mmCIF file of C-alpha atoms in Angstrom:
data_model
loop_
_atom_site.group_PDB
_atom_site.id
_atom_site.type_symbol
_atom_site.label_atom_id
_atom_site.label_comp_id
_atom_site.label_asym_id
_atom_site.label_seq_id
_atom_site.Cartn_x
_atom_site.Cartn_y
_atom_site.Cartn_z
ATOM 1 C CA UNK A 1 -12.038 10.374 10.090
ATOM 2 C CA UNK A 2 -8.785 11.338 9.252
ATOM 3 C CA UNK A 3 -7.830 14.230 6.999
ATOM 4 C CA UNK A 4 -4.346 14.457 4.809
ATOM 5 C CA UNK A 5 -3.857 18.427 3.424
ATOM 6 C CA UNK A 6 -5.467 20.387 1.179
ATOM 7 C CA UNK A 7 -4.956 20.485 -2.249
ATOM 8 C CA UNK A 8 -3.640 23.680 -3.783
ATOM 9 C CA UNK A 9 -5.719 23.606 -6.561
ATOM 10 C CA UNK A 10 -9.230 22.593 -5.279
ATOM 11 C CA UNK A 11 -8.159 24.802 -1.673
ATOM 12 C CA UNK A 12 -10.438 22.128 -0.288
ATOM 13 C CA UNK A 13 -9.787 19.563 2.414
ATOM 14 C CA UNK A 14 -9.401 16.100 1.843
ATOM 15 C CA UNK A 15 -11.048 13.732 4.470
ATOM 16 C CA UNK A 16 -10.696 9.891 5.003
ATOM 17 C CA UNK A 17 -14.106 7.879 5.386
ATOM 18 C CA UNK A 18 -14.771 6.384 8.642
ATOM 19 C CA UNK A 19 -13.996 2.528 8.667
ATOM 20 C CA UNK A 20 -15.715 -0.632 10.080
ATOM 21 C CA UNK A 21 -14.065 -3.503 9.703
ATOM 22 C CA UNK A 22 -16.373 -6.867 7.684
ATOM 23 C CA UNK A 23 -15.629 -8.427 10.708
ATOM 24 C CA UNK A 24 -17.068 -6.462 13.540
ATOM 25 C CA UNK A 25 -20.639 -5.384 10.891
ATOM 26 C CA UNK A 26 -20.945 -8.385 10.753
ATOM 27 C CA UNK A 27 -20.994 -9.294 14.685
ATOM 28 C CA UNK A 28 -24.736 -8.040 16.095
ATOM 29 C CA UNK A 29 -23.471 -7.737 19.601
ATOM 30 C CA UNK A 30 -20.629 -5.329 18.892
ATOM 31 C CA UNK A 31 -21.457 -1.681 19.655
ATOM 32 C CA UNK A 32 -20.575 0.272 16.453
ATOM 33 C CA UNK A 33 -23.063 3.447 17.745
ATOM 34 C CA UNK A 34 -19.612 6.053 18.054
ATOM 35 C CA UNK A 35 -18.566 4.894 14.210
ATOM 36 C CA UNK A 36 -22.283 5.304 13.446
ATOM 37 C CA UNK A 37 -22.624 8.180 14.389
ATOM 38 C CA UNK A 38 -19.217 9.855 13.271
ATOM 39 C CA UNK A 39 -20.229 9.052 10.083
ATOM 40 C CA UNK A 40 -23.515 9.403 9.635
ATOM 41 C CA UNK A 41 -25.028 11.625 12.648
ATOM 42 C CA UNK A 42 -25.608 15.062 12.421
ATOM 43 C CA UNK A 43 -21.983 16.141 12.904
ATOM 44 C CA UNK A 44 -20.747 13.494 9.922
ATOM 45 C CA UNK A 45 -20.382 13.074 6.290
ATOM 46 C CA UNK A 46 -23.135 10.923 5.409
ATOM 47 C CA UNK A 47 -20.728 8.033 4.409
ATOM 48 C CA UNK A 48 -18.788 5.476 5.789
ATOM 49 C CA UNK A 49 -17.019 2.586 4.305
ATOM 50 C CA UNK A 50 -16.725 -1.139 5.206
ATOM 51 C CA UNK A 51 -12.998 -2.941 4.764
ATOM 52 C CA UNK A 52 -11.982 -6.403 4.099
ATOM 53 C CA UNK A 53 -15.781 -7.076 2.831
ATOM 54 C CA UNK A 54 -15.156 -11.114 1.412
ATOM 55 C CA UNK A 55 -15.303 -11.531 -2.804
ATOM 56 C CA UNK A 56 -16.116 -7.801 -2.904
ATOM 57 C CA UNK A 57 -12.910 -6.715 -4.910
ATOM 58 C CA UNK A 58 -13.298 -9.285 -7.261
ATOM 59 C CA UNK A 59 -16.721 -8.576 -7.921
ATOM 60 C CA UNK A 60 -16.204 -5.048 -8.108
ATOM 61 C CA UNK A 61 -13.248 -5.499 -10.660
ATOM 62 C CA UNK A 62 -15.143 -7.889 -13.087
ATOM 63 C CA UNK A 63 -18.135 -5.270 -13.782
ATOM 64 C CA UNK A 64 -16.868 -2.116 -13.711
ATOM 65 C CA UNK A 65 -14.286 -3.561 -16.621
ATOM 66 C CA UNK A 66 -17.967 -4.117 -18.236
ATOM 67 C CA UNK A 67 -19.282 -0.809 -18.270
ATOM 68 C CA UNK A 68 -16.973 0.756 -21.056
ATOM 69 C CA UNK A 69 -18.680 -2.045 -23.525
ATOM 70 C CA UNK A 70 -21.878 -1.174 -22.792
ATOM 71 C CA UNK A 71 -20.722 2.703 -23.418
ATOM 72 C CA UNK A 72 -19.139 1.807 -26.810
ATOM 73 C CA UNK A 73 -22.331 -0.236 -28.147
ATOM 74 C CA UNK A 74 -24.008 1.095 -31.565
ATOM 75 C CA UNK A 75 -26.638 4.026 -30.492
ATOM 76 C CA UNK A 76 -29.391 2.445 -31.948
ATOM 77 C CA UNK A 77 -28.830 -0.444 -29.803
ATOM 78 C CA UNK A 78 -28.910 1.497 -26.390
ATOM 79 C CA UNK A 79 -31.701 3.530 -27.929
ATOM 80 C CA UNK A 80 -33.548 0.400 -27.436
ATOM 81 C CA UNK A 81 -31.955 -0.282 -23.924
ATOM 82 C CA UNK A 82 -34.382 3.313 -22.899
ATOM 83 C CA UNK A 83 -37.132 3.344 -20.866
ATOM 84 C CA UNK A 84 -38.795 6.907 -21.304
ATOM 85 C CA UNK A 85 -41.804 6.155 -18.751
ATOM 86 C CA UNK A 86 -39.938 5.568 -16.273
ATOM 87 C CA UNK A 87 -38.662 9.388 -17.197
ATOM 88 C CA UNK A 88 -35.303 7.243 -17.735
ATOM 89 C CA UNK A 89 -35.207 5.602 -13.947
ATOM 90 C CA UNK A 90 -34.541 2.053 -15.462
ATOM 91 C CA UNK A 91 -32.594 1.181 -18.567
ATOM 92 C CA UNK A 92 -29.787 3.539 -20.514
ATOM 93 C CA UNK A 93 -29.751 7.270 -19.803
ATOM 94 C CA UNK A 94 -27.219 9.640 -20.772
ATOM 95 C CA UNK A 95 -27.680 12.891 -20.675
ATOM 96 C CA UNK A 96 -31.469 12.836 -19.953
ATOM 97 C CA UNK A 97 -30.884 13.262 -15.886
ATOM 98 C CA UNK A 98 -30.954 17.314 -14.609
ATOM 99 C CA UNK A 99 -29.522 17.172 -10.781
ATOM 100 C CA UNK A 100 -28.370 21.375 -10.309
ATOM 101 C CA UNK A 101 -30.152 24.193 -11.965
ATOM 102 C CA UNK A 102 -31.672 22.218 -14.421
ATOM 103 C CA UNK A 103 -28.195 20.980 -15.881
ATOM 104 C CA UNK A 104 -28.035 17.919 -17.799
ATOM 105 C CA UNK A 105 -25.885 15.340 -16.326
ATOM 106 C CA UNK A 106 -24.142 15.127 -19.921
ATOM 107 C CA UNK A 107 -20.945 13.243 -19.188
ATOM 108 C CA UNK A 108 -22.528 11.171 -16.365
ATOM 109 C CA UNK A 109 -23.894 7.420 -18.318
ATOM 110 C CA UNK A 110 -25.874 5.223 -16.450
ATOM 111 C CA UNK A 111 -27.405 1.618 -16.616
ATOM 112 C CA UNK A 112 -29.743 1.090 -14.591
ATOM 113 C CA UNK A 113 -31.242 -1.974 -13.209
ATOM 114 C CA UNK A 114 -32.764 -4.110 -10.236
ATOM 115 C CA UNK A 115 -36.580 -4.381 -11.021
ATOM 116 C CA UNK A 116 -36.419 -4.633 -14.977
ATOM 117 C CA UNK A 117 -33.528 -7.092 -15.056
ATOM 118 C CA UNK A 118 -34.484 -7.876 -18.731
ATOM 119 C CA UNK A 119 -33.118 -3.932 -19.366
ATOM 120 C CA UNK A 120 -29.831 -5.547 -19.227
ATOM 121 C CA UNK A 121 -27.697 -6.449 -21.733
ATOM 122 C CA UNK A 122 -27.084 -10.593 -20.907
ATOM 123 C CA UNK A 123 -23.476 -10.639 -21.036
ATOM 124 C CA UNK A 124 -23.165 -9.039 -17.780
ATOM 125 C CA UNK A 125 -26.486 -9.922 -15.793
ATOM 126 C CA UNK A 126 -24.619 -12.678 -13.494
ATOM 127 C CA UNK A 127 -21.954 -10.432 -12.249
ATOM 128 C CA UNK A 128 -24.192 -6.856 -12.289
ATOM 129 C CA UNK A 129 -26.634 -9.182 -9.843
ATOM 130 C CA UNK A 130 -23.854 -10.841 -7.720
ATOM 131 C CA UNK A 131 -21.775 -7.333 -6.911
ATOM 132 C CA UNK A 132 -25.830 -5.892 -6.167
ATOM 133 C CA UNK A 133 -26.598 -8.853 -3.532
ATOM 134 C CA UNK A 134 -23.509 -8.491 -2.011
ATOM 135 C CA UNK A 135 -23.725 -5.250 -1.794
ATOM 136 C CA UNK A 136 -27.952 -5.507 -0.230
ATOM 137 C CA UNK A 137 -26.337 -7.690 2.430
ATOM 138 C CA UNK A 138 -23.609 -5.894 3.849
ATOM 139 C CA UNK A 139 -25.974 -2.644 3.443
ATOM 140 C CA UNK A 140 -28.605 -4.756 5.490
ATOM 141 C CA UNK A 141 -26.093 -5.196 8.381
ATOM 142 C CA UNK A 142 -25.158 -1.464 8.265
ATOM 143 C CA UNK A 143 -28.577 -1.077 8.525
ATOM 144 C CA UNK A 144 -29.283 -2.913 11.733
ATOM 145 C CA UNK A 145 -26.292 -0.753 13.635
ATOM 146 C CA UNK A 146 -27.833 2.302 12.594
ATOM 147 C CA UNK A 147 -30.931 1.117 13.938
ATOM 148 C CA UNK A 148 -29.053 0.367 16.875
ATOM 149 C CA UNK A 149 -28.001 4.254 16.924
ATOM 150 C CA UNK A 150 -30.834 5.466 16.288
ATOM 151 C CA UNK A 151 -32.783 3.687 19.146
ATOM 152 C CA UNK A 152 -30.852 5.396 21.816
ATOM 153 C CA UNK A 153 -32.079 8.441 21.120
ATOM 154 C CA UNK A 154 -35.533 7.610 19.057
ATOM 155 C CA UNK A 155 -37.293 5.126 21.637
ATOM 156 C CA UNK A 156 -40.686 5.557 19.445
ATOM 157 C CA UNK A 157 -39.954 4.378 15.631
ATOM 158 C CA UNK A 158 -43.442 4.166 14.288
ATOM 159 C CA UNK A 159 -41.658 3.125 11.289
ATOM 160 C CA UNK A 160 -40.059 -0.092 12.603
ATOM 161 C CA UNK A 161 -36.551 0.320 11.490
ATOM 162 C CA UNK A 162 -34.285 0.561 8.691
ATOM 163 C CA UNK A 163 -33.636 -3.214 8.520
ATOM 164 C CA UNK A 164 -37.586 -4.000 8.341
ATOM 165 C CA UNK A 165 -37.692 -1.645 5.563
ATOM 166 C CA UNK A 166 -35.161 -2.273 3.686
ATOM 167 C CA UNK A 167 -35.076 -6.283 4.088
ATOM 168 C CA UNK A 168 -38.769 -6.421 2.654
ATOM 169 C CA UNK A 169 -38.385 -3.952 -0.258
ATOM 170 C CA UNK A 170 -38.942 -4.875 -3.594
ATOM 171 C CA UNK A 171 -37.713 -1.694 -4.886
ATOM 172 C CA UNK A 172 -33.899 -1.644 -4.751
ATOM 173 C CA UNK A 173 -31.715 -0.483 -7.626
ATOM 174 C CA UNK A 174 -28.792 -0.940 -9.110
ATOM 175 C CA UNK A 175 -26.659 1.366 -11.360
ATOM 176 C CA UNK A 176 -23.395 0.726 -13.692
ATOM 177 C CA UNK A 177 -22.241 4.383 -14.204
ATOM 178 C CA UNK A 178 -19.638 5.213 -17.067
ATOM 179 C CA UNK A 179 -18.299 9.349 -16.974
ATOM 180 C CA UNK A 180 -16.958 9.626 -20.886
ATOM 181 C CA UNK A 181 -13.784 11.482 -20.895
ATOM 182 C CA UNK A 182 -14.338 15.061 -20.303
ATOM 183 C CA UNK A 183 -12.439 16.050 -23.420
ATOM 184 C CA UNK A 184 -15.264 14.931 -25.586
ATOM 185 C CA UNK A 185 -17.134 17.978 -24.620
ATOM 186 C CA UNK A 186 -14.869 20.378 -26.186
ATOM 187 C CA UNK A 187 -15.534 23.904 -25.219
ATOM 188 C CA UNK A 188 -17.459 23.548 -22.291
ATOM 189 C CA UNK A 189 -17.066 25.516 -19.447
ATOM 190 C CA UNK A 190 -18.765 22.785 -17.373
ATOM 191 C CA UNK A 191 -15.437 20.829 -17.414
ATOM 192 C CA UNK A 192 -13.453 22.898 -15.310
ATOM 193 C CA UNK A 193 -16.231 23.112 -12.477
ATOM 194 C CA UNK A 194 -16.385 20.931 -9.546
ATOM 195 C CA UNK A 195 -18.809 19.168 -10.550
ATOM 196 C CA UNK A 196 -18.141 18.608 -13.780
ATOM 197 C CA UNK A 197 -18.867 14.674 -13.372
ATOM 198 C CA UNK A 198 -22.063 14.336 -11.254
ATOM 199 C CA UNK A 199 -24.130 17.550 -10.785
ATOM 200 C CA UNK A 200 -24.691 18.220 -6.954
ATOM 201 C CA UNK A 201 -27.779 16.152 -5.721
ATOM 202 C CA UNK A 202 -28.608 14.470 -2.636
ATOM 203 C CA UNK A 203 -29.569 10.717 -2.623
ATOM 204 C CA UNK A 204 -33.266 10.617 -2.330
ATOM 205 C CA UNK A 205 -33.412 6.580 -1.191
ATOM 206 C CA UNK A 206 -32.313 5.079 2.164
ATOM 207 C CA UNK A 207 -29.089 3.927 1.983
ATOM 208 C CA UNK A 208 -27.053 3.851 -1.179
ATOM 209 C CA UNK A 209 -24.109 1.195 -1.407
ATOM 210 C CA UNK A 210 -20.927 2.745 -4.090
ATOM 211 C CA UNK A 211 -17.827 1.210 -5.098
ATOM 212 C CA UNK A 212 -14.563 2.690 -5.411
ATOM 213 C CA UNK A 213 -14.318 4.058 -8.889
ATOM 214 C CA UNK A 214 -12.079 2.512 -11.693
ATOM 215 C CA UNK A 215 -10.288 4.315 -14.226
ATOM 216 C CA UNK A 216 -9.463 4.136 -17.907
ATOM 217 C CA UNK A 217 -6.989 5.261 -20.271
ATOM 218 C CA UNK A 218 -7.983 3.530 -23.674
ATOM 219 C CA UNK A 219 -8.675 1.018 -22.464
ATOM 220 C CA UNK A 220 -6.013 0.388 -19.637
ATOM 221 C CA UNK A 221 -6.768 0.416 -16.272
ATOM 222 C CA UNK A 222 -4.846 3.367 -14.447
ATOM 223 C CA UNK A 223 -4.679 5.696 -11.120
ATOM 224 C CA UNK A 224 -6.660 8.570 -11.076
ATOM 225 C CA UNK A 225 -4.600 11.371 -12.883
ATOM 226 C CA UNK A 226 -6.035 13.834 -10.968
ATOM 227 C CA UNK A 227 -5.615 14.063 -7.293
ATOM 228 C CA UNK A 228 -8.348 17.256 -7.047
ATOM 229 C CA UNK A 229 -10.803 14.577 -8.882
ATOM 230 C CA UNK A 230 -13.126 12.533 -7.496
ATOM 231 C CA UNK A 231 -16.083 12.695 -4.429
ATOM 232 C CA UNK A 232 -17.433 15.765 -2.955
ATOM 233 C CA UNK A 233 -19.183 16.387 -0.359
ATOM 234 C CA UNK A 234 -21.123 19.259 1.353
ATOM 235 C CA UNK A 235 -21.489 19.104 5.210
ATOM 236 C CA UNK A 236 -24.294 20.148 7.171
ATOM 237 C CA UNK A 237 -22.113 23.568 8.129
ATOM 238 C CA UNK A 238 -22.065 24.254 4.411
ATOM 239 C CA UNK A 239 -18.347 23.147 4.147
ATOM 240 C CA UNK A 240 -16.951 21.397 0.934
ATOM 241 C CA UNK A 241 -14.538 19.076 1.601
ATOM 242 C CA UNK A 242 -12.888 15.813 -0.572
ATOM 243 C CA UNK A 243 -14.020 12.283 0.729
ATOM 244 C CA UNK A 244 -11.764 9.073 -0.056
ATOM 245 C CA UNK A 245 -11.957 5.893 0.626
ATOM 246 C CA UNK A 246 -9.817 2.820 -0.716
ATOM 247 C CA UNK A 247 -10.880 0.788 -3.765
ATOM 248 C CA UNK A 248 -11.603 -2.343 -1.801
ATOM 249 C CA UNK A 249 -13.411 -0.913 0.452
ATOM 250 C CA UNK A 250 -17.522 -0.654 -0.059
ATOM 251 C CA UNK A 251 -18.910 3.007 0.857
ATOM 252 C CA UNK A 252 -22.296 3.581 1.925
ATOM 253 C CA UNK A 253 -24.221 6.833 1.730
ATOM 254 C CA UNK A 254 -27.304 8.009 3.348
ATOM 255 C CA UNK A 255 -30.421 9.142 1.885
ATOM 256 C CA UNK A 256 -32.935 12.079 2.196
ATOM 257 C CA UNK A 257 -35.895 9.195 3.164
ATOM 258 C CA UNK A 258 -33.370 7.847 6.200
ATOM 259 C CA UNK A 259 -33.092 11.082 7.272
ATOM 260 C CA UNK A 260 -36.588 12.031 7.488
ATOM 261 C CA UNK A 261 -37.091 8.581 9.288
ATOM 262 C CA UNK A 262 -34.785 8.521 11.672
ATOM 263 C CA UNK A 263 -35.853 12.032 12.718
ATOM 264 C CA UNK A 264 -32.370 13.684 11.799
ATOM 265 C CA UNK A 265 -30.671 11.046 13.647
ATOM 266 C CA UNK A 266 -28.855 10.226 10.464
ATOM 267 C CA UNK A 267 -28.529 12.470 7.598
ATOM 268 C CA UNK A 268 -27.721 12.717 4.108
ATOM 269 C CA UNK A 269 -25.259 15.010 2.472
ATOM 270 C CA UNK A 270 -25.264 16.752 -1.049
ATOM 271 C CA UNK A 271 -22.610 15.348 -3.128
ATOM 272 C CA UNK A 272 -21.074 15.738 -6.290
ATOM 273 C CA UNK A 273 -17.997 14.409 -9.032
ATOM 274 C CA UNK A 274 -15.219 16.406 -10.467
ATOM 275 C CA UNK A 275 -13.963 14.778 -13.513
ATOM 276 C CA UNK A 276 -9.678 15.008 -13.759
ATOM 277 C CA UNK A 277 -8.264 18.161 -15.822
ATOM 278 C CA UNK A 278 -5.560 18.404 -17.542
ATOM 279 C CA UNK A 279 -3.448 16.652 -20.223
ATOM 280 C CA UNK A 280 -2.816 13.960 -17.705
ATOM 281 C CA UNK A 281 -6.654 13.413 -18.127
ATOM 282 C CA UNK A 282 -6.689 12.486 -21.793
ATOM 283 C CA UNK A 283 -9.112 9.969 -22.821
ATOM 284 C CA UNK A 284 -9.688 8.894 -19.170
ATOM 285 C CA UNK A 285 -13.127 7.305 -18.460
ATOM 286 C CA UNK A 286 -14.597 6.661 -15.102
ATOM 287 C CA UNK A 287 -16.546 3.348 -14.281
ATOM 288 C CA UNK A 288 -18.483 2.694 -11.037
ATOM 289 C CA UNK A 289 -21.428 0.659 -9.531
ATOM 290 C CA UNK A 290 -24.121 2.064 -7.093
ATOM 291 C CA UNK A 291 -26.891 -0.115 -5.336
ATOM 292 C CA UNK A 292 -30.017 2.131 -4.109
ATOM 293 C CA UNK A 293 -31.258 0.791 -1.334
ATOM 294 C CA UNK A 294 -34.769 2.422 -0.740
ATOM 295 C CA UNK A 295 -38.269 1.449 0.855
ATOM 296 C CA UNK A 296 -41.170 -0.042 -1.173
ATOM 297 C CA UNK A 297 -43.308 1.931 -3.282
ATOM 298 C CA UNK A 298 -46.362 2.256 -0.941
ATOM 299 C CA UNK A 299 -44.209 2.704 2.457
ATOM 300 C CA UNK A 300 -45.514 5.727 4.323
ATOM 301 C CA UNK A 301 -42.804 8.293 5.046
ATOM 302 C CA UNK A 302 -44.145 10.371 8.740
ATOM 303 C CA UNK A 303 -42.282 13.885 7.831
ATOM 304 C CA UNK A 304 -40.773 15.947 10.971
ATOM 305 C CA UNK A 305 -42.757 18.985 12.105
ATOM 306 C CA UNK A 306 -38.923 20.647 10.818
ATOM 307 C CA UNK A 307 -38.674 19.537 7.256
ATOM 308 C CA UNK A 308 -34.957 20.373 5.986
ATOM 309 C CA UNK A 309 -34.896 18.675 3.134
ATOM 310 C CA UNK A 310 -36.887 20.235 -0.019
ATOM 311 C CA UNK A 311 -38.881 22.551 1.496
ATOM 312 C CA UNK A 312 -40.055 24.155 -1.571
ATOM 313 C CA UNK A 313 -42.496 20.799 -1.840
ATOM 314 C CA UNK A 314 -43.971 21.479 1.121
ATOM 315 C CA UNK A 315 -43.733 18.226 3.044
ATOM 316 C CA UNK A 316 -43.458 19.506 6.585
ATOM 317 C CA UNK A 317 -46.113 18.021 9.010
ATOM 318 C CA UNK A 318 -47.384 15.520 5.840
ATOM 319 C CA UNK A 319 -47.460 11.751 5.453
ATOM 320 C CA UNK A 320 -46.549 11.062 1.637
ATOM 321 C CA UNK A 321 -45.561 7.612 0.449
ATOM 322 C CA UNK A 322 -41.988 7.136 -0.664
ATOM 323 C CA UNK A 323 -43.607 6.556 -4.503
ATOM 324 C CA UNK A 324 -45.249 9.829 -4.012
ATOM 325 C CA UNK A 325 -42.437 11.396 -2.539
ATOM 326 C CA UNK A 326 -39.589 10.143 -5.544
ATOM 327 C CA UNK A 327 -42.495 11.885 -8.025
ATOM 328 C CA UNK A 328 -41.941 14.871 -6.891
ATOM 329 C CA UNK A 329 -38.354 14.735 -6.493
ATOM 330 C CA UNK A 330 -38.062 13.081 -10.424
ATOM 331 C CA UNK A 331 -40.311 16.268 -11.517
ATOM 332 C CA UNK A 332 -37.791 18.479 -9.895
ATOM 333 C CA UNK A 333 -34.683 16.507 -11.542
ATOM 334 C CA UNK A 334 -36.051 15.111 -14.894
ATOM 335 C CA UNK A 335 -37.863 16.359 -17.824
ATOM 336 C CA UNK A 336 -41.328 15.297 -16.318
ATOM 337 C CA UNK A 337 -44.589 15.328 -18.003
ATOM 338 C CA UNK A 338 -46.898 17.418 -16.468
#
C-alpha cells in the first residue's frame, strides 16, 4: 500500500488500498496470494480494492444519485418502509442502529435490502439489484484467491471455503447508506469526533463489498470538502490510520465470521466515518452502497481455541451457527428484546 502524509489536523496517516487489477481477479491461474495477504493477512488493513471492474462506475453513479430521494421522502412513508422484527436489519433505519458505547448511529441512514426486495421503494429496485450482483460476483472471485491464500497455510478447512459459502448463501445484503449533513445536529459534540459518521464497529459477515462514496452539496455532486473526512481504520497494532481508495474502484472488507474461519488467516478490522467539518461542509450529504456478503443462516461457524473477536460472548472452543452468532452480536448493537 502506499501512504501520502499525514494530515495536520487528524495527525493520522493516510494509506492507499492495495490494488488488483479486474483483469488478473478475474484470471484463476494467476497467483494473487502476496496482494492477498498484504491486504487482508494479519499484518493488513482488512481491505483491498479492485480497478477497472467493467459497468461498475456507471452502476455505482446511477444509485447512489438515488439515495438522497429516498432520504427526502415524507416520514410517514419510510415509517412504513421499517421492519422492527428484524430489530431494523431490513428496510429504513435511521437512528435505530448503536455500534460504540451504545451510541446511536444518528446521522448514519440506511436502506436495506437483499432478502425482502419488496422493502424497496420500486423506482430504484433494477439498479439497487444490478450494482448488488455485480458486486456478489467480483466478491465471489476475491473469494476464491483468498481461498487460495488461505490453503497454503490451512491444509484442513472443515469448512470448505469461502467460495462454497458464499456462492450458496441465500443470505446476502445489500445497503444504500445516506449520512445527512452533520450541521443538522446542531450542538452536538458528536460532530467533531472521528467518528462522527459511522460509529466504530467491525463487520460481522464474510466479506463486505463498498463503493467509493459520493458527495452532495444541495443537490450537486462535489469533492469531498474535507480531506481529514472519510474511512478509518484500526489495525491489528491498535494504530489509526486513513484508508482511500479511488471512486471507480470497488473495495472489499473482511468480516469477523472470515476471520474466525480462516483461522486468523484473514482478518477484519474495526472501522469507522468522520463526517467533513467546517463551513466548507455546509449542507454536504454522503451517499454510498454496501453489499454484505455473509454465510447462510444455519452454517456452522468452528470457533478457534483463541477467540479474539468478542470475547465477552464467550465463543472460544464453541460451534454456534452464523444466525446464532449475528443474535448475539444484534443484542450487543441494537435495542434487542430480551
Amino acid at each position: 500500500m502506499s501512504c501520502s502524509s499525514s494530515s495536520s489536523e487528524t495527525s493520522v496517516p493516510t494509506l492507499r488500498t492495495v490494488t488488483i487489477p479486474y483483469s488478473e481477479l478475474k484470471e484463476k491461474d494467476v497467483d494473487l496470494s502476496s496482494k492477498i495477504e498484504e491486504g487482508f493477512g494479519p499484518n493488513g488493513l482488512g481491505i483491498l480494492s479492485i480497478t477497472d471492474v467493467p459497468g461498475f462506475s456507471l452502476l455505482r453513479r446511477s444509485l447512489l444519485n438515488l439515495s438522497p430521494r429516498l432520504a427526502s421522502l415524507p416520514e410517514e412513508m419510510k415509517k412504513e418502509l421499517e421492519d422492527p422484527s428484524t430489530r431494523y436489519n431490513f428496510g429504513w433505519s435511521h437512528g435505530k442502529e448503536k455500534l460504540e458505547s451504545g451510541k446511536p448511529d444518528i446521522l448514519h441512514i440506511v436502506d436495506l435490502i437483499y432478502g425482502q426486495i419488496m422493502l424497496c421503494p420500486n423506482w430504484k429496485l433494477v439498479t439497487f439489484k444490478a450494482l448488488g450482483k455485480l458486486i456478489l460476483d467480483v466478491g465471489l472471485m476475491v473469494a476464491y484467491h483468498c481461498d487460495q491464500y488461505v490453503s497454503k497455510g490451512m491444509k484442513d478447512n472443515e469448512d470448505g471455503g469461502l467460495v462454497k459459502i458464499l456462492s450458496s448463501s441465500r443470505c446476502h445484503k445489500g445497503r444504500l447508506l445516506y449520512y445527512f449533513p452533520a450541521h443538522q445536529y446542531d450542538g452536538s459534540k458528536d460532530v467533531d469526533s472521528m467518528s462522527s459518521w459511522c460509529g466504530w464497529h467491525t463487520d460481522h459477515g464474510s466479506l463486505t463489498g463498498l463503493t467509493c462514496a459520493l458527495f452532495k452539496r444541495d443537490g450537486v455532486e462535489i469533492p469531498c470538502p474535507d480531506s481529514a473526512a472519510g474511512l478509518y481504520i484500526r489495525t491489528r497494532t491498535d494504530q489509526i490510520v486513513k484508508v482511500i481508495y479511488g471512486e471507480d474502484e470497488l473495495a472489499y472488507q473482511i468480516g469477523e465470521t472470515t476471520e474466525i474461519l480462516s483461522g486468523g488467516y484473514l482478518c477484519a478490522t474495526p472501522h469507522c466515518v468522520r463526517a467533513p467539518k467546517g463551513a466548507a461542509a455546509s449542507n454536504v450529504d454522503r451517499s454510498t452502497f454496501a453489499l454484505f456478503m455473509q454465510p447462510d443462516w444455519d452454517q456452522k461457524l468452528n470457533f478457534p481455541e483463541e477467540a479474539r473477536l468478542h470475547k465477552e460472548l464467550k465463543l472460544a472452543n464453541s460451534c454456534l451457527t452464523f444466525g446464532e452468532y449475528t443474535e448475539k452480536l444484534l443484542g450487543k448493537y441494537y435495542h434487542s428484546r430480551s
